[in-house]
Tab-separated table of C-alpha atoms and ligand atoms in Angstrom:
chain	number	residue	atom	x	y	z
A	954	MET	CA	66.504	-30.125	100.387
A	955	GLY	CA	64.398	-27.454	101.686
A	956	LEU	CA	66.987	-25.002	100.369
A	957	LYS	CA	65.258	-21.652	100.148
A	958	ALA	CA	68.272	-19.620	98.822
A	959	ASP	CA	68.808	-18.841	95.172
A	960	SER	CA	72.522	-17.829	95.430
A	961	ILE	CA	75.589	-18.587	97.429
A	962	VAL	CA	78.276	-15.901	97.832
A	963	ILE	CA	81.551	-17.517	98.457
A	964	GLU	CA	84.890	-16.051	99.486
A	965	GLY	CA	87.495	-18.395	97.615
A	966	GLY	CA	90.875	-19.269	98.393
A	967	LYS	CA	90.080	-21.521	101.435
A	968	PRO	CA	91.116	-25.129	101.287
A	969	LEU	CA	88.108	-27.462	102.283
A	970	ARG	CA	89.077	-29.624	104.993
A	971	GLY	CA	86.996	-32.217	107.046
A	972	ARG	CA	84.626	-35.109	106.732
A	973	ILE	CA	81.243	-35.331	105.116
A	974	GLU	CA	79.123	-38.407	104.238
A	975	VAL	CA	77.508	-39.623	100.962
A	976	ARG	CA	74.316	-41.620	101.006
A	977	GLY	CA	72.510	-43.568	98.577
A	978	ALA	CA	72.873	-42.750	95.002
A	979	LYS	CA	70.388	-40.423	93.197
A	980	ASN	CA	70.552	-42.596	90.269
A	981	LEU	CA	69.582	-45.830	91.859
A	982	ALA	CA	67.376	-44.545	94.719
A	983	THR	CA	64.914	-42.963	92.304
A	984	LYS	CA	64.815	-46.110	90.098
A	985	ALA	CA	64.354	-48.361	93.263
A	986	MET	CA	61.416	-46.166	94.325
A	987	VAL	CA	59.745	-46.677	90.691
A	988	ALA	CA	60.465	-50.434	91.066
A	989	SER	CA	58.172	-50.479	94.204
A	990	LEU	CA	55.232	-50.058	91.767
A	991	LEU	CA	55.957	-53.613	90.637
A	992	GLY	CA	55.361	-55.168	93.829
A	993	ASP	CA	52.240	-56.649	95.707
A	994	THR	CA	53.470	-55.668	99.169
A	995	PRO	CA	55.373	-52.633	100.519
A	996	SER	CA	58.986	-51.903	99.931
A	997	LEU	CA	61.615	-50.230	102.257
A	998	LEU	CA	64.438	-48.326	100.656
A	999	GLN	CA	67.194	-47.075	103.206
A	1000	ASP	CA	69.881	-44.716	102.927
A	1001	VAL	CA	67.853	-42.319	100.722
A	1002	PRO	CA	69.325	-39.112	100.240
A	1003	GLU	CA	67.293	-35.926	100.791
A	1004	ILE	CA	67.450	-34.444	97.409
A	1005	SER	CA	64.825	-32.899	95.294
A	1006	ASP	CA	64.824	-35.756	92.446
A	1007	VAL	CA	63.679	-38.019	95.377
A	1008	ASP	CA	60.992	-35.534	96.190
A	1009	VAL	CA	59.599	-35.585	92.671
A	1010	VAL	CA	59.474	-39.326	92.427
A	1011	SER	CA	57.805	-39.380	95.812
A	1012	ARG	CA	55.135	-37.113	94.725
A	1013	MET	CA	54.720	-38.769	91.189
A	1014	LEU	CA	54.295	-42.222	93.208
A	1015	ASP	CA	51.742	-40.604	95.431
A	1016	ALA	CA	49.839	-39.347	92.301
A	1017	TYR	CA	49.461	-43.087	91.393
A	1018	GLY	CA	48.302	-44.031	94.787
A	1019	VAL	CA	51.396	-45.258	96.364
A	1020	ALA	CA	51.615	-44.256	99.982
A	1021	VAL	CA	55.062	-42.993	100.551
A	1022	THR	CA	56.204	-42.532	104.323
A	1023	SER	CA	59.451	-42.150	105.997
A	1024	PRO	CA	59.641	-44.487	109.105
A	1025	ALA	CA	63.122	-43.322	110.057
A	1026	PRO	CA	65.598	-40.677	108.676
A	1027	GLY	CA	66.855	-41.941	105.441
A	1028	GLU	CA	64.054	-44.571	105.007
A	1029	LEU	CA	61.143	-44.545	102.616
A	1030	LEU	CA	58.390	-47.119	102.879
A	1031	LEU	CA	56.517	-47.287	99.627
A	1032	ASP	CA	53.109	-49.105	99.725
A	1033	PRO	CA	51.867	-49.755	96.148
A	1034	VAL	CA	48.704	-51.589	97.417
A	1035	ASN	CA	46.182	-48.977	96.267
A	1036	VAL	CA	47.737	-47.890	92.916
A	1037	ALA	CA	45.292	-46.230	90.606
A	1038	ARG	CA	45.141	-44.128	87.360
A	1039	SER	CA	46.368	-40.189	87.750
A	1040	HIS	CA	45.373	-37.250	85.963
A	1041	PHE	CA	47.545	-36.219	83.332
A	1042	GLU	CA	47.608	-32.542	84.427
A	1043	THR	CA	48.858	-33.819	87.825
A	1044	ILE	CA	51.688	-35.966	86.297
A	1045	ASP	CA	52.787	-33.340	83.918
A	1046	ALA	CA	52.916	-30.591	86.673
A	1047	LEU	CA	55.038	-33.097	88.969
A	1048	ALA	CA	57.330	-34.514	86.296
A	1049	GLY	CA	58.609	-31.027	85.012
A	1050	SER	CA	61.827	-31.055	86.554
A	1051	SER	CA	62.911	-34.685	86.322
A	1052	ARG	CA	63.539	-37.447	83.634
A	1053	ILE	CA	62.661	-40.466	85.893
A	1054	PRO	CA	58.702	-40.356	84.944
A	1055	ILE	CA	59.536	-42.195	81.716
A	1056	LEU	CA	60.717	-45.222	83.769
A	1057	PHE	CA	57.108	-45.434	85.164
A	1058	CYS	CA	56.016	-46.861	81.849
A	1059	GLY	CA	56.459	-50.675	82.266
A	1060	PRO	CA	55.414	-50.724	85.818
A	1061	LEU	CA	52.197	-48.603	85.019
A	1062	LEU	CA	51.498	-50.858	81.952
A	1063	HIS	CA	51.798	-54.040	84.201
A	1064	ARG	CA	49.696	-52.472	86.892
A	1065	LEU	CA	47.188	-50.344	84.764
A	1066	GLY	CA	47.487	-51.212	81.425
A	1067	GLU	CA	48.392	-47.703	80.356
A	1068	ALA	CA	51.092	-45.021	80.941
A	1069	LEU	CA	51.098	-41.120	80.134
A	1070	ILE	CA	54.426	-39.667	79.649
A	1071	PRO	CA	54.524	-35.707	79.782
A	1072	ASP	CA	57.254	-33.588	78.450
A	1073	LEU	CA	60.410	-34.398	80.405
A	1074	GLY	CA	62.639	-32.428	82.466
A	1075	GLY	CA	66.170	-32.837	83.621
A	1076	CYS	CA	69.363	-31.355	82.837
A	1077	ARG	CA	69.746	-29.506	79.401
A	1078	ILE	CA	72.842	-31.263	78.405
A	1079	GLY	CA	71.915	-32.162	74.991
A	1080	ASP	CA	68.701	-33.512	73.095
A	1081	ARG	CA	68.122	-36.386	75.362
A	1082	PRO	CA	65.786	-38.374	73.086
A	1083	ILE	CA	63.553	-41.104	74.533
A	1084	ASP	CA	63.549	-43.209	71.236
A	1085	PHE	CA	65.409	-46.043	72.604
A	1086	HIS	CA	62.684	-46.410	75.429
A	1087	MET	CA	59.726	-46.177	72.937
A	1088	ASP	CA	61.228	-48.687	70.599
A	1089	ALA	CA	62.010	-51.250	73.534
A	1090	LEU	CA	58.354	-50.668	74.857
A	1091	ARG	CA	57.103	-51.496	71.212
A	1092	ALA	CA	59.235	-54.624	71.230
A	1093	PHE	CA	57.465	-55.912	74.227
A	1094	GLY	CA	54.170	-55.233	72.421
A	1095	ALA	CA	53.031	-51.956	73.923
A	1096	ILE	CA	51.478	-49.345	71.416
A	1097	VAL	CA	52.894	-45.800	71.559
A	1098	ASP	CA	50.484	-42.855	70.627
A	1099	LYS	CA	51.631	-39.275	70.507
A	1100	SER	CA	48.835	-37.051	71.712
A	1101	TYR	CA	48.697	-33.314	72.256
A	1102	GLU	CA	49.301	-33.711	75.957
A	1103	GLY	CA	52.333	-36.035	75.709
A	1104	ILE	CA	52.893	-39.793	74.841
A	1105	ARG	CA	50.198	-42.310	75.616
A	1106	ILE	CA	51.286	-46.065	75.973
A	1107	THR	CA	48.817	-48.986	76.160
A	1108	ALA	CA	49.255	-52.729	76.034
A	1109	PRO	CA	45.979	-54.299	75.378
A	1110	ASP	CA	47.393	-57.866	74.735
A	1111	GLY	CA	49.821	-57.397	77.557
A	1112	LEU	CA	53.822	-57.281	77.312
A	1113	ARG	CA	55.805	-60.278	75.974
A	1114	GLY	CA	59.574	-60.744	76.505
A	1115	ALA	CA	61.605	-59.437	73.596
A	1116	ASN	CA	64.867	-59.525	71.796
A	1117	ILE	CA	66.249	-55.996	72.295
A	1118	GLU	CA	69.700	-54.507	71.033
A	1119	LEU	CA	70.224	-50.715	72.256
A	1120	PRO	CA	72.075	-48.638	69.556
A	1121	PHE	CA	74.020	-47.286	72.763
A	1122	PRO	CA	74.342	-48.536	76.258
A	1123	SER	CA	71.923	-46.145	77.513
A	1124	VAL	CA	71.441	-46.113	81.128
A	1125	GLY	CA	67.625	-45.155	81.273
A	1126	ALA	CA	66.765	-47.392	78.266
A	1127	THR	CA	68.446	-50.322	80.215
A	1128	GLU	CA	66.549	-49.642	83.466
A	1129	GLN	CA	63.226	-49.200	81.115
A	1130	VAL	CA	63.732	-52.764	79.711
A	1131	LEU	CA	64.544	-54.169	83.206
A	1132	LEU	CA	61.458	-52.712	84.830
A	1133	THR	CA	59.281	-53.836	81.884
A	1134	ALA	CA	60.698	-57.275	81.244
A	1135	VAL	CA	60.548	-58.621	84.756
A	1136	LYS	CA	56.700	-59.006	84.547
A	1137	ALA	CA	56.558	-59.588	80.859
A	1138	LYS	CA	55.481	-63.182	79.524
A	1139	GLY	CA	58.674	-64.978	78.546
A	1140	VAL	CA	62.315	-64.333	78.383
A	1141	THR	CA	63.879	-61.018	77.320
A	1142	GLU	CA	67.439	-60.609	75.924
A	1143	LEU	CA	69.005	-57.382	76.053
A	1144	LYS	CA	72.077	-56.495	74.142
A	1145	ASN	CA	74.502	-53.538	74.328
A	1146	ALA	CA	72.987	-52.919	77.809
A	1147	ALA	CA	74.451	-50.296	80.468
A	1148	ILE	CA	76.216	-51.948	83.275
A	1149	GLU	CA	76.712	-49.177	85.589
A	1150	PRO	CA	76.717	-50.014	89.262
A	1151	GLU	CA	73.404	-48.484	89.919
A	1152	ILE	CA	72.040	-50.689	87.286
A	1153	MET	CA	73.532	-53.855	89.226
A	1154	ASP	CA	71.790	-52.510	92.302
A	1155	LEU	CA	68.641	-51.923	90.497
A	1156	ILE	CA	69.001	-55.762	89.551
A	1157	ALA	CA	69.677	-56.725	93.022
A	1158	VAL	CA	66.500	-54.820	94.093
A	1159	LEU	CA	64.306	-56.648	91.399
A	1160	GLN	CA	65.921	-60.029	92.294
A	1161	LYS	CA	64.794	-59.407	95.884
A	1162	MET	CA	61.379	-58.589	94.580
A	1163	GLY	CA	61.188	-62.133	92.896
A	1164	ALA	CA	62.552	-61.322	89.461
A	1165	ILE	CA	64.768	-63.643	87.480
A	1166	ILE	CA	67.594	-61.824	85.797
A	1167	TRP	CA	71.176	-62.879	84.636
A	1168	THR	CA	74.037	-61.197	82.882
A	1169	GLU	CA	76.514	-62.454	80.364
A	1170	ALA	CA	79.624	-61.184	78.926
A	1171	ASN	CA	79.402	-58.459	76.385
A	1172	ARG	CA	76.847	-56.220	78.066
A	1173	THR	CA	74.078	-58.822	77.762
A	1174	ILE	CA	71.098	-59.107	80.265
A	1175	PHE	CA	68.582	-62.032	80.237
A	1176	ILE	CA	65.274	-61.452	82.277
A	1177	GLU	CA	62.846	-64.394	82.532
A	1178	GLY	CA	59.389	-62.845	83.292
A	1179	VAL	CA	57.479	-63.903	86.409
A	1180	ASP	CA	53.741	-63.349	87.093
A	1181	GLN	CA	54.213	-61.684	90.474
A	1182	LEU	CA	56.640	-59.514	92.396
A	1183	SER	CA	56.710	-58.633	96.262
A	1184	GLY	CA	58.099	-55.680	97.908
A	1185	TYR	CA	61.934	-55.299	98.785
A	1186	THR	CA	64.109	-54.167	101.663
A	1187	HIS	CA	67.275	-52.510	100.209
A	1188	ARG	CA	69.882	-50.147	101.179
A	1189	ALA	CA	70.859	-48.081	98.242
A	1190	ILE	CA	74.350	-48.305	96.648
A	1191	SER	CA	76.355	-45.177	97.587
A	1192	ASP	CA	76.539	-42.177	95.372
A	1193	ARG	CA	79.873	-42.270	93.631
A	1194	ASN	CA	78.994	-39.231	91.373
A	1195	GLU	CA	78.844	-37.146	94.609
A	1196	ALA	CA	81.963	-38.820	96.114
A	1197	ALA	CA	84.056	-37.873	92.985
A	1198	SER	CA	82.577	-34.298	93.069
A	1199	TRP	CA	83.828	-33.837	96.525
A	1200	ALA	CA	87.111	-35.644	95.614
A	1201	ALA	CA	87.638	-32.997	93.177
A	1202	ALA	CA	86.633	-30.233	95.544
A	1203	ALA	CA	89.636	-31.309	97.709
A	1204	LEU	CA	92.009	-31.220	94.762
A	1205	VAL	CA	91.101	-27.796	93.428
A	1206	THR	CA	90.879	-26.023	96.854
A	1207	ARG	CA	94.137	-27.794	97.749
A	1208	GLY	CA	92.245	-29.279	100.619
A	1209	ASP	CA	91.690	-32.669	102.443
A	1210	ILE	CA	88.311	-34.119	102.540
A	1211	PHE	CA	87.191	-37.571	104.051
A	1212	VAL	CA	84.234	-38.696	102.126
A	1213	GLY	CA	82.493	-41.163	104.376
A	1214	GLY	CA	80.420	-43.852	102.265
A	1215	ALA	CA	82.669	-43.665	99.145
A	1216	LYS	CA	83.349	-47.029	97.790
A	1217	GLN	CA	86.613	-47.900	95.945
A	1218	GLN	CA	85.076	-50.538	93.516
A	1219	ASP	CA	82.419	-48.183	92.085
A	1220	LEU	CA	85.070	-45.412	91.518
A	1221	MET	CA	88.100	-47.174	90.168
A	1222	THR	CA	88.218	-45.532	86.918
A	1223	PHE	CA	87.794	-42.233	88.575
A	1224	LEU	CA	90.641	-42.960	91.208
A	1225	ASN	CA	92.838	-43.710	88.393
A	1226	VAL	CA	92.643	-40.338	86.795
A	1227	PHE	CA	92.461	-38.499	90.156
A	1228	ARG	CA	95.866	-40.185	90.749
A	1229	LYS	CA	97.441	-39.388	87.377
A	1230	VAL	CA	96.335	-35.400	87.881
A	1231	GLY	CA	98.479	-35.671	90.996
A	1232	GLY	CA	95.561	-36.203	93.613
A	1233	ALA	CA	96.257	-38.270	96.910
A	1234	PHE	CA	93.707	-40.600	98.124
A	1235	ASP	CA	93.638	-43.353	100.863
A	1236	VAL	CA	90.942	-46.034	100.963
A	1237	ARG	CA	89.518	-46.923	104.180
A	1238	GLU	CA	86.759	-49.201	105.177
A	1239	ASP	CA	84.227	-46.363	105.973
A	1240	GLY	CA	85.188	-44.152	102.976
A	1241	ILE	CA	87.932	-42.526	101.068
A	1242	ARG	CA	90.183	-39.684	102.053
A	1243	PHE	CA	91.157	-37.390	99.143
A	1244	TRP	CA	93.753	-34.446	99.462
A	1245	HIS	CA	96.049	-32.334	97.414
A	1246	PRO	CA	99.735	-33.511	98.405
A	1247	GLY	CA	101.334	-30.333	97.444
A	1248	GLY	CA	103.288	-29.681	94.244
A	1249	ALA	CA	101.966	-29.109	90.684
A	1250	LEU	CA	99.010	-30.882	89.208
A	1251	LYS	CA	99.471	-32.763	85.714
A	1252	PRO	CA	97.572	-32.733	82.657
A	1253	VAL	CA	95.675	-35.623	81.492
A	1254	GLN	CA	93.680	-36.839	78.455
A	1255	VAL	CA	90.310	-38.388	79.423
A	1256	GLU	CA	87.450	-39.832	77.440
A	1257	THR	CA	83.936	-39.966	78.899
A	1258	ASP	CA	82.194	-43.375	78.502
A	1259	VAL	CA	79.727	-45.613	79.759
A	1260	HIS	CA	80.855	-47.962	82.663
A	1261	PRO	CA	83.424	-49.064	83.165
A	1262	GLY	CA	84.841	-46.030	81.451
A	1263	PHE	CA	85.097	-42.672	82.814
A	1264	MET	CA	81.658	-41.207	83.948
A	1265	THR	CA	80.172	-38.160	81.880
A	1266	ASP	CA	79.113	-37.201	85.322
A	1267	TRP	CA	82.625	-36.582	86.570
A	1268	GLN	CA	84.217	-34.435	83.793
A	1269	GLN	CA	82.810	-31.147	85.059
A	1270	PRO	CA	84.445	-31.206	88.547
A	1271	LEU	CA	87.509	-32.691	87.037
A	1272	ILE	CA	87.856	-29.831	84.536
A	1273	VAL	CA	88.067	-27.304	87.305
A	1274	ALA	CA	90.935	-29.306	88.640
A	1275	LEU	CA	92.634	-29.410	85.226
A	1276	THR	CA	92.572	-25.400	84.941
A	1277	GLN	CA	95.180	-25.905	87.730
A	1278	ALA	CA	97.396	-28.629	86.186
A	1279	GLU	CA	100.562	-27.567	84.474
A	1280	GLY	CA	100.190	-28.160	80.845
A	1281	VAL	CA	97.319	-28.923	78.256
A	1282	SER	CA	94.571	-31.365	79.086
A	1283	VAL	CA	91.853	-32.917	76.645
A	1284	VAL	CA	88.651	-34.129	77.931
A	1285	HIS	CA	86.440	-35.962	75.212
A	1286	GLU	CA	82.742	-36.142	75.862
A	1287	THR	CA	81.438	-38.969	74.149
A	1288	VAL	CA	78.047	-39.661	75.880
A	1289	TYR	CA	76.086	-36.300	75.662
A	1290	GLU	CA	76.490	-33.802	72.625
A	1291	ASN	CA	76.309	-30.606	74.879
A	1292	ARG	CA	77.930	-31.144	78.148
A	1293	PHE	CA	80.539	-28.481	77.845
A	1294	GLY	CA	78.276	-25.256	78.138
A	1295	PHE	CA	79.286	-24.818	81.578
A	1296	THR	CA	82.901	-24.080	80.605
A	1297	ASP	CA	82.152	-20.583	79.485
A	1298	ALA	CA	81.511	-19.520	82.890
A	1299	LEU	CA	85.006	-21.060	84.030
A	1300	ASN	CA	86.645	-19.045	81.460
A	1301	ASP	CA	85.081	-15.889	82.861
A	1302	MET	CA	86.634	-16.998	86.130
A	1303	GLY	CA	90.210	-17.007	84.518
A	1304	ALA	CA	90.173	-20.567	82.970
A	1305	ASP	CA	91.515	-21.254	79.387
A	1306	ILE	CA	89.214	-23.930	78.259
A	1307	VAL	CA	88.611	-24.116	74.227
A	1308	VAL	CA	85.797	-26.445	73.459
A	1309	HIS	CA	85.723	-28.099	69.991
A	1310	ARG	CA	82.304	-28.972	68.989
A	1311	ASP	CA	83.291	-31.555	66.403
A	1312	GLY	CA	85.828	-33.214	68.402
A	1313	LEU	CA	89.666	-33.296	67.998
A	1314	GLU	CA	90.804	-35.783	65.094
A	1315	SER	CA	94.298	-35.329	65.792
A	1316	VAL	CA	94.170	-36.813	69.305
A	1317	THR	CA	94.347	-40.570	69.409
A	1318	ARG	CA	91.390	-41.955	71.495
A	1319	ARG	CA	90.714	-45.203	73.014
A	1320	VAL	CA	87.652	-45.877	71.369
A	1321	PRO	CA	86.509	-43.730	68.223
A	1322	ARG	CA	82.665	-43.745	69.110
A	1323	ARG	CA	80.113	-41.480	68.113
A	1324	LYS	CA	79.705	-38.514	65.580
A	1325	LEU	CA	78.508	-36.318	68.411
A	1326	GLU	CA	81.970	-36.321	70.261
A	1327	GLN	CA	83.314	-32.946	71.381
A	1328	ALA	CA	86.587	-32.099	73.342
A	1329	ALA	CA	87.499	-29.405	75.655
A	1330	VAL	CA	91.164	-28.221	75.773
A	1331	VAL	CA	92.016	-27.032	78.913
A	1332	THR	CA	95.172	-24.995	79.481
A	1333	GLY	CA	96.647	-24.500	82.927
A	1334	PRO	CA	97.582	-23.369	85.268
A	1335	THR	CA	95.390	-20.463	85.441
A	1336	PRO	CA	94.648	-18.577	88.454
A	1337	LEU	CA	90.707	-18.488	89.012
A	1338	HIS	CA	89.355	-15.287	90.231
A	1339	GLY	CA	85.668	-14.651	91.708
A	1340	ALA	CA	82.742	-13.924	89.330
A	1341	GLU	CA	79.033	-13.884	88.956
A	1342	VAL	CA	77.841	-17.183	87.545
A	1343	ARG	CA	74.554	-18.894	87.084
A	1344	VAL	CA	74.148	-22.803	87.532
A	1345	PRO	CA	73.334	-24.301	84.328
A	1346	ASP	CA	72.720	-27.886	85.226
A	1347	LEU	CA	73.502	-30.333	88.317
A	1348	ARG	CA	76.972	-31.375	87.756
A	1349	GLY	CA	78.109	-27.832	86.192
A	1350	GLY	CA	76.673	-26.217	88.923
A	1351	PHE	CA	78.730	-28.159	91.470
A	1352	SER	CA	81.809	-27.400	89.442
A	1353	TYR	CA	80.946	-23.708	89.777
A	1354	LEU	CA	80.832	-24.164	93.471
A	1355	ILE	CA	84.313	-25.611	93.602
A	1356	ALA	CA	85.899	-23.181	91.226
A	1357	ALA	CA	84.452	-20.440	93.345
A	1358	LEU	CA	85.716	-21.968	96.535
A	1359	ALA	CA	89.250	-22.075	94.896
A	1360	ALA	CA	89.240	-18.787	93.292
A	1361	GLN	CA	90.842	-15.612	94.658
A	1362	GLY	CA	88.039	-13.119	95.673
A	1363	ARG	CA	84.180	-13.195	96.117
A	1364	SER	CA	81.910	-15.059	93.743
A	1365	ARG	CA	78.057	-15.088	93.588
A	1366	VAL	CA	76.778	-18.477	92.302
A	1367	SER	CA	73.043	-18.187	91.460
A	1368	ASN	CA	70.420	-20.819	90.801
A	1369	ILE	CA	71.838	-23.177	93.464
A	1370	GLY	CA	68.493	-24.922	93.879
A	1371	ILE	CA	69.509	-27.167	90.789
A	1372	ILE	CA	72.310	-28.389	92.828
A	1373	SER	CA	69.912	-29.788	95.439
A	1374	ARG	CA	68.504	-32.112	92.796
A	1375	GLY	CA	71.539	-34.368	93.520
A	1376	TYR	CA	73.730	-33.128	96.137
A	1377	GLU	CA	72.374	-33.952	99.656
A	1378	HIS	CA	72.799	-30.879	102.175
A	1379	PHE	CA	75.667	-29.389	100.104
A	1380	VAL	CA	75.469	-26.204	102.047
A	1381	GLU	CA	75.619	-27.846	105.472
A	1382	LYS	CA	78.684	-29.957	103.902
A	1383	LEU	CA	80.377	-26.721	102.837
A	1384	GLU	CA	79.975	-25.328	106.153
A	1385	ALA	CA	81.352	-28.672	107.742
A	1386	LEU	CA	84.428	-28.364	105.362
A	1387	GLY	CA	85.154	-24.728	106.569
A	1388	ALA	CA	84.086	-22.899	103.389
A	1389	ASP	CA	83.481	-19.110	103.908
A	1390	PHE	CA	80.027	-18.237	102.434
A	1391	THR	CA	76.673	-16.533	102.853
A	1392	LEU	CA	73.274	-17.467	101.227
A	1393	GLU	CA	71.200	-15.039	99.555
A	1394	ALA	CA	67.307	-15.559	98.822
B	1156	EPZ	C1	71.440	-41.237	83.324
B	1156	EPZ	O1	70.795	-40.618	82.362
B	1156	EPZ	C2	71.833	-40.313	84.600
B	1156	EPZ	N1	70.533	-39.813	84.961
B	1156	EPZ	C3	72.725	-39.234	84.212
B	1156	EPZ	O2	72.871	-38.528	85.230
B	1156	EPZ	C4	73.894	-39.909	83.498
B	1156	EPZ	O3	74.661	-38.806	83.036
B	1156	EPZ	C5	73.709	-40.831	82.192
B	1156	EPZ	O4	72.720	-41.761	82.978
B	1156	EPZ	C6	74.899	-41.333	81.974
B	1156	EPZ	O5	75.538	-42.330	82.949
B	1156	EPZ	C7	69.849	-40.689	85.795
B	1156	EPZ	O6	70.151	-41.839	86.060
B	1156	EPZ	C8	68.630	-40.031	86.247
B	1156	EPZ	P1	71.442	-42.341	78.829
B	1156	EPZ	P2	70.151	-41.240	81.346
B	1156	EPZ	O7	70.110	-42.855	78.534
B	1156	EPZ	O8	69.561	-42.477	81.565
B	1156	EPZ	C9	71.180	-41.095	74.322
B	1156	EPZ	C10	73.130	-36.808	86.470
B	1156	EPZ	O9	73.853	-35.389	86.494
B	1156	EPZ	N2	69.978	-41.510	74.431
B	1156	EPZ	O10	72.382	-43.278	79.220
B	1156	EPZ	O11	69.175	-40.170	80.651
B	1156	EPZ	C11	71.347	-39.857	75.128
B	1156	EPZ	O12	71.018	-38.812	74.438
B	1156	EPZ	C12	72.633	-37.239	85.285
B	1156	EPZ	O13	73.243	-37.210	87.585
B	1156	EPZ	C13	69.247	-41.484	73.123
B	1156	EPZ	O14	69.791	-41.260	72.052
B	1156	EPZ	O15	71.346	-41.197	80.196
B	1156	EPZ	C14	72.843	-39.760	75.566
B	1156	EPZ	O16	73.556	-39.049	74.421
B	1156	EPZ	C15	72.549	-36.230	84.106
B	1156	EPZ	N3	68.165	-42.147	73.024
B	1156	EPZ	C16	73.155	-41.078	75.619
B	1156	EPZ	O17	72.108	-41.949	74.886
B	1156	EPZ	C17	67.252	-42.575	74.176
B	1156	EPZ	O18	66.329	-43.024	74.188
B	1156	EPZ	C18	73.266	-41.683	77.081
B	1156	EPZ	O19	72.163	-41.421	77.786
B	1156	EPZ	C19	67.991	-42.442	75.524
B	1156	EPZ	C20	69.479	-42.247	75.446
């Protein structure tokens, strides 16, 4: 945050060593901030990372009259007492770089009877449609109108509990249903829900506010609507995606990084793959140490999936590690249809990655899932060399950083502002780990 530089020039080939801390998860903190709109009293969120996605949501809440202050470092006090309508232009201007605004719908419908959704931002990693969100809101009784400025949602007769089955266990759509159902009249049954740890943490936040929510086997969540919710005090779950990224950085640079705040429970699937590739780790009470134990890395076959599977946000840093493994690895992406675009630049740095847009039928996969599946075949080991690369999206961007850190020679990674959407103080952390770099405006 507060990052002024556009580019980082990295002298690669130096192992990263040392300790860094991860704080609250981007994909929980931003949603918990939205939940504060549902309360009649202020909420206190702790361990909030200083990332630009948190900034965007703060400014959007502010536009709706929520007073957002920081009583102490890493804490946000969110006072929703004076919530009021906002101007479309204001929301549109603020929302540009994030997908979180769509989650304002339920809380705003409850508070103001109306929500306006501008064109959404976020990483360009596929179509990222919002049909599950809109269908769910309609099931609650909302009326969705498309206008020239965006989408206008109203609920003239209030919102009623609904039976909803998601076509895919979407994280955002599950959050949409939770944030809407908690104050809808009656009981909501949500089938095929996402059950990511960040969603469980959001349920914990909502329960603290007074909501009644329970989960059953097979991805089913029940929500019994209540008339009133109050504020919460909550420490955000730690950022497992950031932790996994630094773990990969340790492996790729043949380094040794202690990731303070990393939690084994939320990283189990990642840790299994990390071990199979040949990485070493040691779980301690205050975090996890990740290191390259020497010797050759091993190839793997991985399929990204919803939780408890291997997160789609972990494949980009993993792929950089796989360029150094001895043999052929295959990574199937089953969550987003366009999340291998970042591999072109890795090939420019010397990697051998072939993307099969229609997937690979010949490889036996655990769950044959959706048509959009694609596969990246990574053949290693290939020495990486410095190059000029431009950050395309958040996770792809971090993978370029670690590729550049491992590469022989100098790399320039531009458009690094995107990385601060989700990686707190990443420049300071690189410095703490002994990376050799300079910043450029
Ligand atoms: C969240 O995105 C995260 N973002 C993503 O992290 C993460 O990759 C993703 O969940 C999967 O874990 C935030 O939490 C802000 P989805 P979200 O709805 O909620 C399709 C990062 O780098 N879909 O679970 O937008 C969709 O196109 C980001 O931190 C529909 O078809 O993801 C995708 O193929 C990137 N219609 C799949 O479902 C819909 O209405 C999963 O998307 C909604 C989704």
